[in-house]
Short mmCIF file of C-alpha atoms and ligand atoms in Angstrom, two decimals:
data_model
loop_
_atom_site.label_atom_id
_atom_site.label_comp_id
_atom_site.label_asym_id
_atom_site.label_seq_id
_atom_site.Cartn_x
_atom_site.Cartn_y
_atom_site.Cartn_z
CA MET A 1 0.03 -0.03 0.07
CA ASN A 2 1.49 3.38 -0.99
CA ASN A 3 0.40 6.14 1.35
CA GLN A 4 0.64 9.84 0.59
CA LEU A 5 1.19 12.55 3.32
CA SER A 6 -2.53 13.54 2.74
CA ASP A 7 -3.75 10.15 4.20
CA LEU A 8 -2.31 11.32 7.59
CA PRO A 9 -5.37 11.81 9.81
CA ASN A 10 -6.28 15.18 10.58
CA MET A 11 -6.42 16.99 13.89
CA ASN A 12 -10.17 17.52 13.67
CA SER A 13 -10.77 13.90 13.12
CA LEU A 14 -8.77 12.98 16.07
CA LEU A 15 -10.55 15.60 18.32
CA GLU A 16 -13.76 13.85 17.41
CA HIS A 17 -12.65 10.36 17.67
CA PRO A 18 -14.65 8.32 20.32
CA LEU A 19 -11.48 6.81 21.97
CA LEU A 20 -10.43 10.35 22.86
CA SER A 21 -13.89 11.41 24.06
CA GLY A 22 -14.09 12.25 27.72
CA ILE A 23 -10.50 13.77 27.77
CA GLY A 24 -10.08 17.73 27.63
CA LYS A 25 -9.78 18.90 24.23
CA GLU A 26 -6.61 20.98 25.35
CA ARG A 27 -4.77 17.69 26.29
CA VAL A 28 -5.85 15.78 23.07
CA LYS A 29 -4.78 18.71 21.00
CA TYR A 30 -1.43 18.86 22.73
CA SER A 31 -0.49 15.10 22.34
CA ALA A 32 -2.13 14.87 18.73
CA ARG A 33 0.23 17.58 17.59
CA ILE A 34 3.19 15.86 18.71
CA VAL A 35 1.98 12.42 17.43
CA LEU A 36 1.14 13.90 14.01
CA ASP A 37 4.32 15.87 13.81
CA GLU A 38 6.42 12.61 14.45
CA LEU A 39 4.30 10.72 12.07
CA ARG A 40 4.79 13.25 9.46
CA ASP A 41 8.68 13.57 9.95
CA GLY A 42 8.97 9.80 9.90
CA PHE A 43 7.10 9.64 6.81
CA LEU A 44 8.96 12.35 4.97
CA SER A 45 12.49 11.04 6.05
CA CYS A 46 11.38 7.18 5.50
CA GLY A 47 8.35 6.75 3.83
CA GLY A 48 6.45 3.57 4.86
CA ALA A 49 2.85 2.95 5.96
CA LEU A 50 0.74 5.55 7.79
CA PRO A 51 -1.62 4.49 10.42
CA SER A 52 -5.29 4.44 10.14
CA LEU A 53 -7.48 7.00 12.10
CA ASP A 54 -8.12 4.35 14.70
CA GLU A 55 -4.47 3.47 15.00
CA CYS A 56 -3.53 6.97 15.31
CA ALA A 57 -6.07 7.76 18.18
CA GLU A 58 -4.57 4.92 20.07
CA LEU A 59 -1.10 6.53 19.56
CA VAL A 60 -2.77 9.73 20.98
CA LEU A 61 -4.21 8.00 23.85
CA ASN A 62 -0.88 6.36 24.74
CA HIS A 63 0.74 9.62 24.74
CA ILE A 64 -1.80 11.24 26.91
CA LYS A 65 -1.22 8.01 29.40
CA LEU A 66 2.49 8.82 29.39
CA ASP A 67 2.03 12.25 30.55
CA ARG A 68 2.39 11.28 34.42
CA ARG A 69 4.16 13.25 36.96
CA ASN A 70 8.09 12.98 37.04
CA LEU A 71 8.00 13.17 40.85
CA ARG A 72 5.83 10.22 41.94
CA GLY A 73 5.27 8.09 44.98
CA VAL A 74 7.04 4.89 45.13
CA ILE A 75 6.67 2.04 47.53
CA ASN A 76 9.94 1.83 49.76
CA ALA A 77 10.55 -2.08 50.41
CA THR A 78 14.16 -1.51 51.10
CA GLY A 79 13.91 -1.41 54.75
CA VAL A 80 15.84 1.89 54.92
CA VAL A 81 13.58 4.14 56.84
CA LEU A 82 15.33 7.62 56.03
CA HIS A 83 16.31 6.67 52.49
CA THR A 84 17.61 9.96 51.11
CA ASN A 85 17.29 9.18 47.57
CA LEU A 86 13.52 8.31 48.37
CA GLY A 87 12.77 11.46 50.10
CA ARG A 88 13.75 10.56 53.71
CA ALA A 89 10.87 10.80 56.14
CA PRO A 90 7.41 9.86 54.84
CA LEU A 91 4.64 12.06 56.34
CA GLY A 92 1.67 10.94 58.01
CA ALA A 93 -1.96 12.02 57.79
CA ASP A 94 -1.64 14.71 60.46
CA ALA A 95 1.08 16.55 58.75
CA MET A 96 -0.65 16.22 55.35
CA ALA A 97 -3.81 17.66 56.79
CA ALA A 98 -1.73 20.62 58.31
CA ALA A 99 -0.39 21.30 54.95
CA VAL A 100 -3.57 21.22 53.11
CA GLU A 101 -5.21 23.52 55.63
CA ALA A 102 -2.38 26.25 55.46
CA CYS A 103 -1.57 26.06 51.87
CA ALA A 104 -4.64 25.21 49.81
CA GLY A 105 -5.64 28.81 50.56
CA TYR A 106 -4.21 31.73 52.48
CA CYS A 107 -2.97 31.32 55.88
CA ASN A 108 -1.60 33.44 58.84
CA LEU A 109 2.19 32.58 57.86
CA GLU A 110 3.19 36.20 58.83
CA TYR A 111 0.12 37.64 60.29
CA ASP A 112 -0.80 38.05 63.92
CA LEU A 113 -4.53 36.99 64.32
CA ALA A 114 -4.76 38.35 67.76
CA ASP A 115 -3.88 42.03 67.13
CA GLY A 116 -4.15 41.96 63.30
CA GLN A 117 -0.40 43.04 62.86
CA ARG A 118 2.46 41.52 60.91
CA GLY A 119 3.66 38.35 62.54
CA ASP A 120 6.66 36.36 62.85
CA ARG A 121 6.78 33.11 60.70
CA PHE A 122 8.81 31.25 63.19
CA ALA A 123 6.34 31.91 66.04
CA HIS A 124 4.37 29.12 64.83
CA VAL A 125 7.12 26.69 65.88
CA GLU A 126 9.28 28.27 67.99
CA SER A 127 7.66 27.80 71.34
CA LEU A 128 7.08 24.04 70.51
CA ILE A 129 10.78 23.58 69.53
CA CYS A 130 11.66 25.18 72.93
CA GLU A 131 9.21 22.98 74.79
CA LEU A 132 10.64 19.82 73.33
CA THR A 133 14.37 20.62 73.39
CA GLY A 134 14.51 22.63 76.50
CA ALA A 135 16.11 25.71 74.55
CA GLU A 136 15.39 29.35 75.54
CA ALA A 137 14.82 30.15 71.64
CA ALA A 138 14.75 28.59 68.15
CA MET A 139 14.30 29.15 64.53
CA VAL A 140 14.38 27.24 61.18
CA ALA A 141 16.18 27.12 57.92
CA ASN A 142 15.50 25.23 54.83
CA ASN A 143 17.63 22.16 55.76
CA ASN A 144 20.64 21.48 58.05
CA ALA A 145 23.15 22.42 55.89
CA ALA A 146 21.62 25.94 55.69
CA ALA A 147 21.34 25.96 59.34
CA MET A 148 25.03 25.34 59.68
CA VAL A 149 25.78 28.10 57.21
CA LEU A 150 23.71 30.54 58.91
CA ALA A 151 24.90 29.54 62.60
CA LEU A 152 28.38 30.03 61.54
CA ALA A 153 28.03 33.15 59.53
CA ALA A 154 26.18 34.67 62.26
CA LEU A 155 28.21 33.54 65.22
CA ALA A 156 31.66 32.86 63.75
CA LYS A 157 32.15 35.22 60.56
CA GLY A 158 35.71 36.47 60.42
CA LYS A 159 36.71 34.37 63.44
CA ARG A 160 38.68 31.11 63.80
CA VAL A 161 36.50 28.13 64.62
CA ALA A 162 38.13 25.08 66.18
CA VAL A 163 36.96 21.70 65.00
CA SER A 164 38.44 18.23 65.78
CA ARG A 165 40.14 16.43 62.81
CA GLY A 166 37.97 13.44 63.58
CA GLU A 167 34.80 15.44 62.86
CA LEU A 168 36.08 17.06 59.65
CA VAL A 169 33.08 14.99 57.85
CA GLU A 170 31.43 14.94 54.44
CA ILE A 171 27.88 14.36 54.81
CA GLY A 172 27.04 13.52 51.18
CA GLY A 173 25.84 15.59 48.41
CA SER A 174 29.22 17.38 48.91
CA PHE A 175 28.41 19.03 52.34
CA ARG A 176 31.90 19.00 53.71
CA ILE A 177 32.44 20.72 57.18
CA PRO A 178 35.76 22.47 55.92
CA GLU A 179 34.00 23.96 53.05
CA ILE A 180 30.87 25.13 55.08
CA ILE A 181 33.03 26.87 57.43
CA ALA A 182 34.91 28.56 54.53
CA GLU A 183 31.72 29.52 52.79
CA SER A 184 30.49 31.01 56.13
CA GLY A 185 33.40 33.31 56.26
CA ALA A 186 34.99 31.70 59.13
CA GLU A 187 38.51 30.22 59.37
CA LEU A 188 38.89 26.42 60.33
CA VAL A 189 41.56 25.67 62.88
CA GLU A 190 41.79 21.93 63.09
CA VAL A 191 42.47 20.38 66.55
CA GLY A 192 43.62 16.88 67.61
CA THR A 193 44.12 13.93 65.28
CA THR A 194 41.66 11.77 63.18
CA ASN A 195 41.20 9.10 65.98
CA LYS A 196 42.20 10.91 69.26
CA THR A 197 41.12 14.58 70.32
CA ARG A 198 41.29 15.72 73.92
CA LEU A 199 39.99 19.15 75.82
CA ALA A 200 43.80 20.17 75.78
CA ASP A 201 43.74 20.26 72.00
CA TYR A 202 40.95 22.67 72.06
CA LYS A 203 42.51 24.70 74.92
CA TYR A 204 45.71 24.93 72.77
CA ALA A 205 43.73 26.14 69.93
CA VAL A 206 42.17 28.87 71.86
CA GLU A 207 45.21 29.92 73.79
CA ASN A 208 47.67 29.90 71.01
CA LEU A 209 46.01 29.67 67.72
CA GLY A 210 43.31 32.34 68.38
CA ALA A 211 40.11 30.14 68.01
CA GLU A 212 37.17 32.07 68.95
CA ALA A 213 34.26 29.70 68.66
CA LEU A 214 34.08 25.91 69.22
CA LEU A 215 32.17 23.64 66.75
CA LYS A 216 31.10 19.87 67.50
CA VAL A 217 29.82 17.75 64.68
CA HIS A 218 28.15 14.48 64.91
CA THR A 219 29.90 12.08 62.69
CA SER A 220 26.70 10.91 61.19
CA ASN A 221 27.57 8.66 58.49
CA TYR A 222 30.70 6.86 60.04
CA GLU A 223 31.98 5.77 63.41
CA ILE A 224 35.70 5.70 64.56
CA ILE A 225 36.20 2.60 66.70
CA GLY A 226 39.18 1.11 68.41
CA PHE A 227 41.89 3.24 69.87
CA ALA A 228 39.71 6.49 69.63
CA GLU A 229 38.84 9.45 71.86
CA SER A 230 36.71 12.60 71.55
CA VAL A 231 35.61 15.40 73.82
CA PRO A 232 31.94 15.05 75.02
CA VAL A 233 29.80 17.98 74.19
CA GLU A 234 29.36 18.58 77.93
CA ALA A 235 32.99 19.10 78.44
CA LEU A 236 33.37 21.14 75.34
CA ALA A 237 30.32 23.36 76.47
CA ARG A 238 31.76 23.63 80.03
CA TYR A 239 35.05 24.74 78.62
CA GLY A 240 33.46 27.40 76.06
CA LYS A 241 31.47 28.82 78.91
CA SER A 242 34.78 29.09 81.09
CA VAL A 243 36.43 31.10 78.43
CA GLY A 244 33.36 32.86 77.29
CA LEU A 245 33.20 31.29 73.64
CA PRO A 246 30.21 29.98 71.79
CA VAL A 247 29.72 26.28 71.40
CA ILE A 248 28.02 25.14 68.14
CA PHE A 249 26.74 21.62 67.91
CA ASP A 250 25.75 20.02 64.64
CA MET A 251 23.78 16.96 65.92
CA GLY A 252 22.86 16.10 62.24
CA SER A 253 20.19 13.73 63.30
CA CYS A 254 18.24 13.61 66.54
CA PHE A 255 14.97 12.61 68.06
CA LEU A 256 12.24 14.91 69.31
CA VAL A 257 10.91 12.06 71.52
CA ASP A 258 12.78 9.82 73.84
CA PRO A 259 13.29 6.52 71.82
CA GLU A 260 14.25 4.59 74.94
CA ARG A 261 10.54 4.74 75.86
CA TYR A 262 9.92 2.40 73.02
CA GLY A 263 12.84 0.14 73.49
CA PHE A 264 14.97 1.73 70.75
CA ARG A 265 18.30 2.17 72.41
CA HIS A 266 20.11 4.15 69.59
CA GLY A 267 20.40 7.85 68.66
CA ALA A 268 20.26 11.12 70.63
CA THR A 269 17.45 13.44 71.41
CA ALA A 270 17.70 17.24 70.77
CA LYS A 271 16.96 17.81 74.33
CA SER A 272 20.35 15.86 75.26
CA GLY A 273 22.21 18.29 73.05
CA ILE A 274 20.71 21.40 74.86
CA ALA A 275 20.99 19.90 78.32
CA ALA A 276 24.76 19.27 77.52
CA GLY A 277 24.99 22.94 77.44
CA ALA A 278 25.65 23.88 73.70
CA ASP A 279 25.00 27.38 72.81
CA VAL A 280 23.49 26.49 69.60
CA VAL A 281 22.12 22.93 68.45
CA CYS A 282 21.13 22.28 64.98
CA PHE A 283 19.69 19.08 63.22
CA SER A 284 17.62 17.98 60.34
CA GLY A 285 13.90 18.04 60.37
CA ASP A 286 13.49 14.83 58.04
CA LYS A 287 15.99 12.53 59.73
CA LEU A 288 15.31 11.18 63.10
CA ALA A 289 12.81 14.05 63.88
CA GLY A 290 10.60 12.34 61.26
CA SER A 291 9.20 15.46 59.62
CA VAL A 292 9.74 17.68 56.67
CA GLN A 293 13.09 18.93 55.04
CA ALA A 294 14.22 21.64 57.57
CA GLY A 295 17.24 22.67 59.55
CA ILE A 296 16.13 23.16 63.16
CA VAL A 297 18.34 25.39 65.24
CA ALA A 298 17.80 25.71 69.05
CA GLY A 299 19.70 27.48 71.75
CA ARG A 300 20.47 30.49 73.70
CA TYR A 301 18.31 33.43 73.08
CA GLU A 302 21.20 36.06 72.05
CA CYS A 303 22.56 33.38 69.65
CA ILE A 304 19.23 32.59 68.07
CA GLU A 305 18.56 36.26 67.75
CA LYS A 306 21.83 37.05 65.91
CA LEU A 307 20.71 33.98 63.42
CA LYS A 308 17.32 35.46 62.84
CA LYS A 309 18.78 39.00 62.29
CA HIS A 310 21.65 37.93 59.75
CA PRO A 311 20.99 38.75 56.33
CA LEU A 312 21.30 35.06 55.03
CA ALA A 313 18.16 34.26 57.25
CA ARG A 314 15.94 35.75 54.52
CA ALA A 315 17.81 33.63 51.91
CA LEU A 316 17.37 30.51 53.97
CA ARG A 317 13.85 30.77 55.38
CA PRO A 318 11.35 27.96 55.11
CA ASP A 319 8.10 28.29 53.41
CA LYS A 320 4.47 27.76 54.66
CA LEU A 321 4.52 24.25 53.32
CA THR A 322 7.57 23.38 55.50
CA LEU A 323 6.29 25.23 58.48
CA SER A 324 2.85 23.78 58.51
CA VAL A 325 4.13 20.18 58.27
CA LEU A 326 7.00 20.89 60.81
CA GLU A 327 4.43 22.42 63.30
CA SER A 328 2.16 19.38 63.00
CA THR A 329 5.02 16.91 63.70
CA LEU A 330 6.09 18.99 66.80
CA ARG A 331 2.74 19.20 68.20
CA LEU A 332 2.45 15.61 68.10
CA CYS A 333 5.79 14.97 69.57
CA ARG A 334 4.44 16.67 72.81
CA TYR A 335 2.54 13.30 73.14
CA PRO A 336 5.22 10.88 72.55
CA ASP A 337 2.94 7.85 72.41
CA GLU A 338 0.80 9.46 69.79
CA ALA A 339 3.99 10.49 67.67
CA ALA A 340 5.32 7.16 68.08
CA ALA A 341 2.17 5.53 66.23
CA ARG A 342 1.38 8.62 63.97
CA VAL A 343 4.83 9.91 62.86
CA PRO A 344 5.42 7.25 60.08
CA ALA A 345 9.27 7.32 60.50
CA LEU A 346 9.22 6.73 64.35
CA ALA A 347 6.43 3.98 64.01
CA MET A 348 8.80 2.25 61.45
CA LEU A 349 11.79 2.89 63.70
CA PHE A 350 10.16 1.63 66.70
CA ALA A 351 8.41 -1.16 65.17
CA ASP A 352 8.74 -4.63 67.20
CA PRO A 353 10.13 -7.60 65.24
CA GLU A 354 7.03 -9.59 66.05
CA SER A 355 4.82 -7.40 64.36
CA LEU A 356 7.00 -7.10 61.42
CA ARG A 357 7.04 -10.94 61.10
CA GLN A 358 3.17 -11.13 61.13
CA ARG A 359 3.11 -8.32 58.40
CA ALA A 360 5.69 -10.29 56.36
CA GLU A 361 3.62 -13.31 56.73
CA ALA A 362 0.58 -11.64 55.56
CA LEU A 363 2.40 -10.28 52.60
CA ALA A 364 3.66 -13.88 51.84
CA ARG A 365 0.25 -15.16 52.13
CA ARG A 366 -1.04 -12.61 49.56
CA LEU A 367 1.52 -13.99 47.03
CA GLY A 368 0.13 -17.52 47.80
CA ALA A 369 2.63 -18.84 50.15
CA PRO A 370 1.60 -22.23 51.32
CA LEU A 371 0.38 -22.67 54.87
CA GLY A 372 2.77 -22.80 57.71
CA ALA A 373 5.71 -23.53 55.37
CA PRO A 374 8.36 -20.95 56.16
CA LEU A 375 8.69 -20.93 59.92
CA GLY A 376 7.04 -23.90 60.86
CA ALA A 377 4.21 -21.74 62.36
CA PRO A 378 0.73 -21.79 60.96
CA LEU A 379 0.41 -18.84 58.65
CA GLY A 380 -3.34 -19.10 57.69
CA ALA A 381 -4.57 -19.99 54.20
CA PRO A 382 -2.89 -18.24 51.15
CA LEU A 383 -5.00 -15.25 49.98
CA GLY A 384 -3.83 -15.43 46.43
CA ALA A 385 -2.79 -18.02 43.91
CA PRO A 386 0.85 -19.22 43.90
CA LEU A 387 3.22 -16.83 42.30
CA GLU A 388 4.19 -18.53 39.24
CA GLY A 389 8.01 -18.85 38.71
CA TRP A 390 9.06 -17.69 42.23
CA GLY A 391 9.46 -19.39 45.73
CA VAL A 392 8.01 -17.26 48.47
CA GLU A 393 9.14 -17.22 51.88
CA VAL A 394 9.29 -15.13 55.02
CA ARG A 395 12.89 -14.09 56.29
CA GLU A 396 14.62 -12.30 59.16
CA THR A 397 16.55 -9.28 57.51
CA MET A 398 18.58 -6.38 58.77
CA ASP A 399 16.86 -2.94 58.17
CA GLU A 400 18.63 0.36 58.62
CA ALA A 401 17.57 3.89 59.85
CA GLY A 402 19.38 5.48 56.80
CA GLY A 403 19.81 9.10 56.10
CA GLY A 404 23.33 8.98 57.68
CA SER A 405 21.36 8.58 61.07
CA LEU A 406 22.69 5.49 62.81
CA PRO A 407 25.49 4.18 60.94
CA ALA A 408 26.61 1.14 62.74
CA VAL A 409 23.23 0.11 63.97
CA ALA A 410 21.18 -2.86 62.22
CA LEU A 411 17.70 -3.00 62.98
CA PRO A 412 16.44 -6.70 63.09
CA GLY A 413 13.36 -6.87 60.74
CA TRP A 414 11.33 -9.24 58.50
CA ALA A 415 11.14 -9.60 54.92
CA VAL A 416 9.45 -11.57 52.10
CA ALA A 417 12.04 -13.16 49.87
CA LEU A 418 11.35 -14.13 46.34
CA ARG A 419 13.69 -16.80 44.94
CA PRO A 420 13.37 -17.34 41.07
CA THR A 421 12.43 -20.71 40.16
CA GLY A 422 11.36 -20.10 36.43
CA SER A 423 12.99 -18.20 33.76
CA MET A 424 12.90 -14.58 35.29
CA SER A 425 15.84 -13.69 37.33
CA ALA A 426 15.95 -11.59 40.52
CA ASN A 427 17.50 -8.53 38.52
CA GLU A 428 14.55 -8.83 35.97
CA LEU A 429 11.91 -8.79 38.75
CA GLU A 430 13.76 -5.81 40.50
CA SER A 431 13.90 -3.71 37.35
CA GLY A 432 10.24 -4.64 36.51
CA LEU A 433 8.92 -3.62 40.08
CA ARG A 434 11.06 -0.38 39.80
CA ARG A 435 9.42 0.53 36.35
CA GLY A 436 5.96 -0.59 37.08
CA SER A 437 2.91 1.66 37.30
CA ALA A 438 3.38 1.59 41.20
CA PRO A 439 7.06 1.62 41.41
CA VAL A 440 8.44 -0.66 44.04
CA ILE A 441 11.94 -0.20 45.35
CA VAL A 442 13.63 -3.47 46.62
CA ARG A 443 16.88 -4.92 47.65
CA ILE A 444 18.47 -7.96 46.14
CA HIS A 445 20.21 -10.45 48.30
CA GLU A 446 21.97 -13.80 47.28
CA ASP A 447 19.90 -13.82 44.33
CA ALA A 448 16.54 -13.32 46.08
CA VAL A 449 14.34 -10.08 45.92
CA LEU A 450 13.98 -9.05 49.53
CA LEU A 451 10.75 -6.95 50.32
CA SER A 452 11.21 -5.49 53.86
CA VAL A 453 7.84 -4.70 55.39
CA ARG A 454 9.29 -2.30 58.01
CA THR A 455 9.37 0.64 55.42
CA LEU A 456 5.81 -0.09 53.88
CA MET A 457 3.09 2.51 54.45
CA PRO A 458 -0.18 1.10 55.86
CA ALA A 459 -1.97 0.94 52.57
CA ASP A 460 1.12 -0.55 50.71
CA GLU A 461 0.69 -4.24 51.08
CA GLU A 462 -1.99 -4.79 48.80
CA ARG A 463 -0.54 -2.45 46.12
CA VAL A 464 2.92 -4.38 46.61
CA ALA A 465 1.18 -7.84 46.09
CA GLU A 466 -0.41 -6.48 42.93
CA ALA A 467 2.72 -4.95 41.58
CA ILE A 468 4.71 -8.26 42.24
CA ARG A 469 2.07 -10.25 40.25
CA GLU A 470 2.28 -7.63 37.36
CA ALA A 471 6.08 -7.64 37.27
CA ALA A 472 6.56 -11.38 37.74
CA SER A 473 4.14 -12.05 34.66
CA GLY A 474 6.62 -9.59 32.65
CA ALA A 475 3.62 -7.00 32.01
CA SER A 476 5.73 -3.88 33.02
CA CYS A 477 8.98 -4.68 31.31
C1 PLP B 1 22.45 15.25 57.41
C2 PLP B 1 23.62 15.91 58.04
C3 PLP B 1 23.58 17.42 57.74
C4 PLP B 1 22.88 17.92 56.59
O1 PLP B 1 21.46 18.18 56.92
P1 PLP B 1 20.55 18.31 55.86
O2 PLP B 1 19.30 18.45 56.44
O3 PLP B 1 20.64 17.07 54.85
O4 PLP B 1 20.89 19.41 54.92
C5 PLP B 1 24.55 18.27 58.25
N1 PLP B 1 25.35 17.83 59.37
C6 PLP B 1 25.20 16.56 59.92
C7 PLP B 1 25.97 16.17 61.18
C8 PLP B 1 24.26 15.68 59.25
O5 PLP B 1 24.32 14.33 59.69
#
């Protein structure tokens, strides 16, 4: 069949095609123009057959379906709770409701409703941060990196800042302490050695090298073990006070509720940093605090005032979305039991292994795992047909806090393991799950696909089971 260009279906016939009815004309026109242009260009350069009107409408429909958001929700089955590549802390219903209320219309971001005057955006969170940390004053920047830049610029610009050589860390995404100090207009004075730093080293830097500020950095993503010594923040704060120099403590990641109440024996609370006597403490909002990306700064009144008044504060300030979510998390953290249940990152971190085992078994059952097989314990009846080409079992696994939060800590958890018994490999299933319509991110261990249940959100299990069936059948490859 020899086509001519005039055989190409025209825009009007596509706009009226029944396959595309019910879709806004603007969208159909947008996609149809692109599809028709591509067909015309292809025909002019290579010739060949042109599609019929029906085929062409199908192409347009496919193009419209492909116009999905780039930034999409994914299901995190990695067991890494604060996965930086997957957006760190997931937000719960309380946080989302607060964001919708504040941001779907206007809000009192900088408006004092009591006296009808201009208000302060930090007022919505400051007293809550103070209540939870025991600090005199607080403010918030866009993230902890910004908080550090601001604290150093406001308190140590043009001054020498003493930092232990064991704490000159890179946090990832090229956040390096020496560079941050330089960018803030301060000058780094290195003290001690990589593995050992003593109080005498700081004293030497103050007395002989002109250090006028002291910085302590939590080495978030690694640990020095063995022949090592560092100065506890309490001792550094006491010394700073005795010589009248400010002590800044970059805690990186810390809790707003006491994790020990929930049997979780790792990680510090923000309160402990303030109680230790640091003048200024800063930490991320979306790590162990379990909220939105933010840099929370708490500390002595005079210090926080300097940060608030610094010109950089305007450039680094958070918006209403951030503040509404953060306020919601802070409010919940006043009632730790509620926070432990309703702040998703906390619920995931504090989850007890027995409940994780039960959830893993329930997921395995959805995938047709046979009764009682994996652990010798009764599993109940399978909820679905057996998964063709895969052995399904429930397995103990090691999860992680992630986000450079608790580097050397493994959290005992449970996973569903899928072992290939047919023609599809574990790598192919992983890729299929990742590219599916509801993307599922998994780990591969010893040629099995592992789905850790710790990081699944409450409604995820059913979607995961569907996504696995879809990917295992090769439908999304
Ligand atoms: C994570 C971290 C930062 C950076 O925090 P962001 O909120 O990601 O900007 C800075 N310092 C330490 C010690 C950290 O752990």
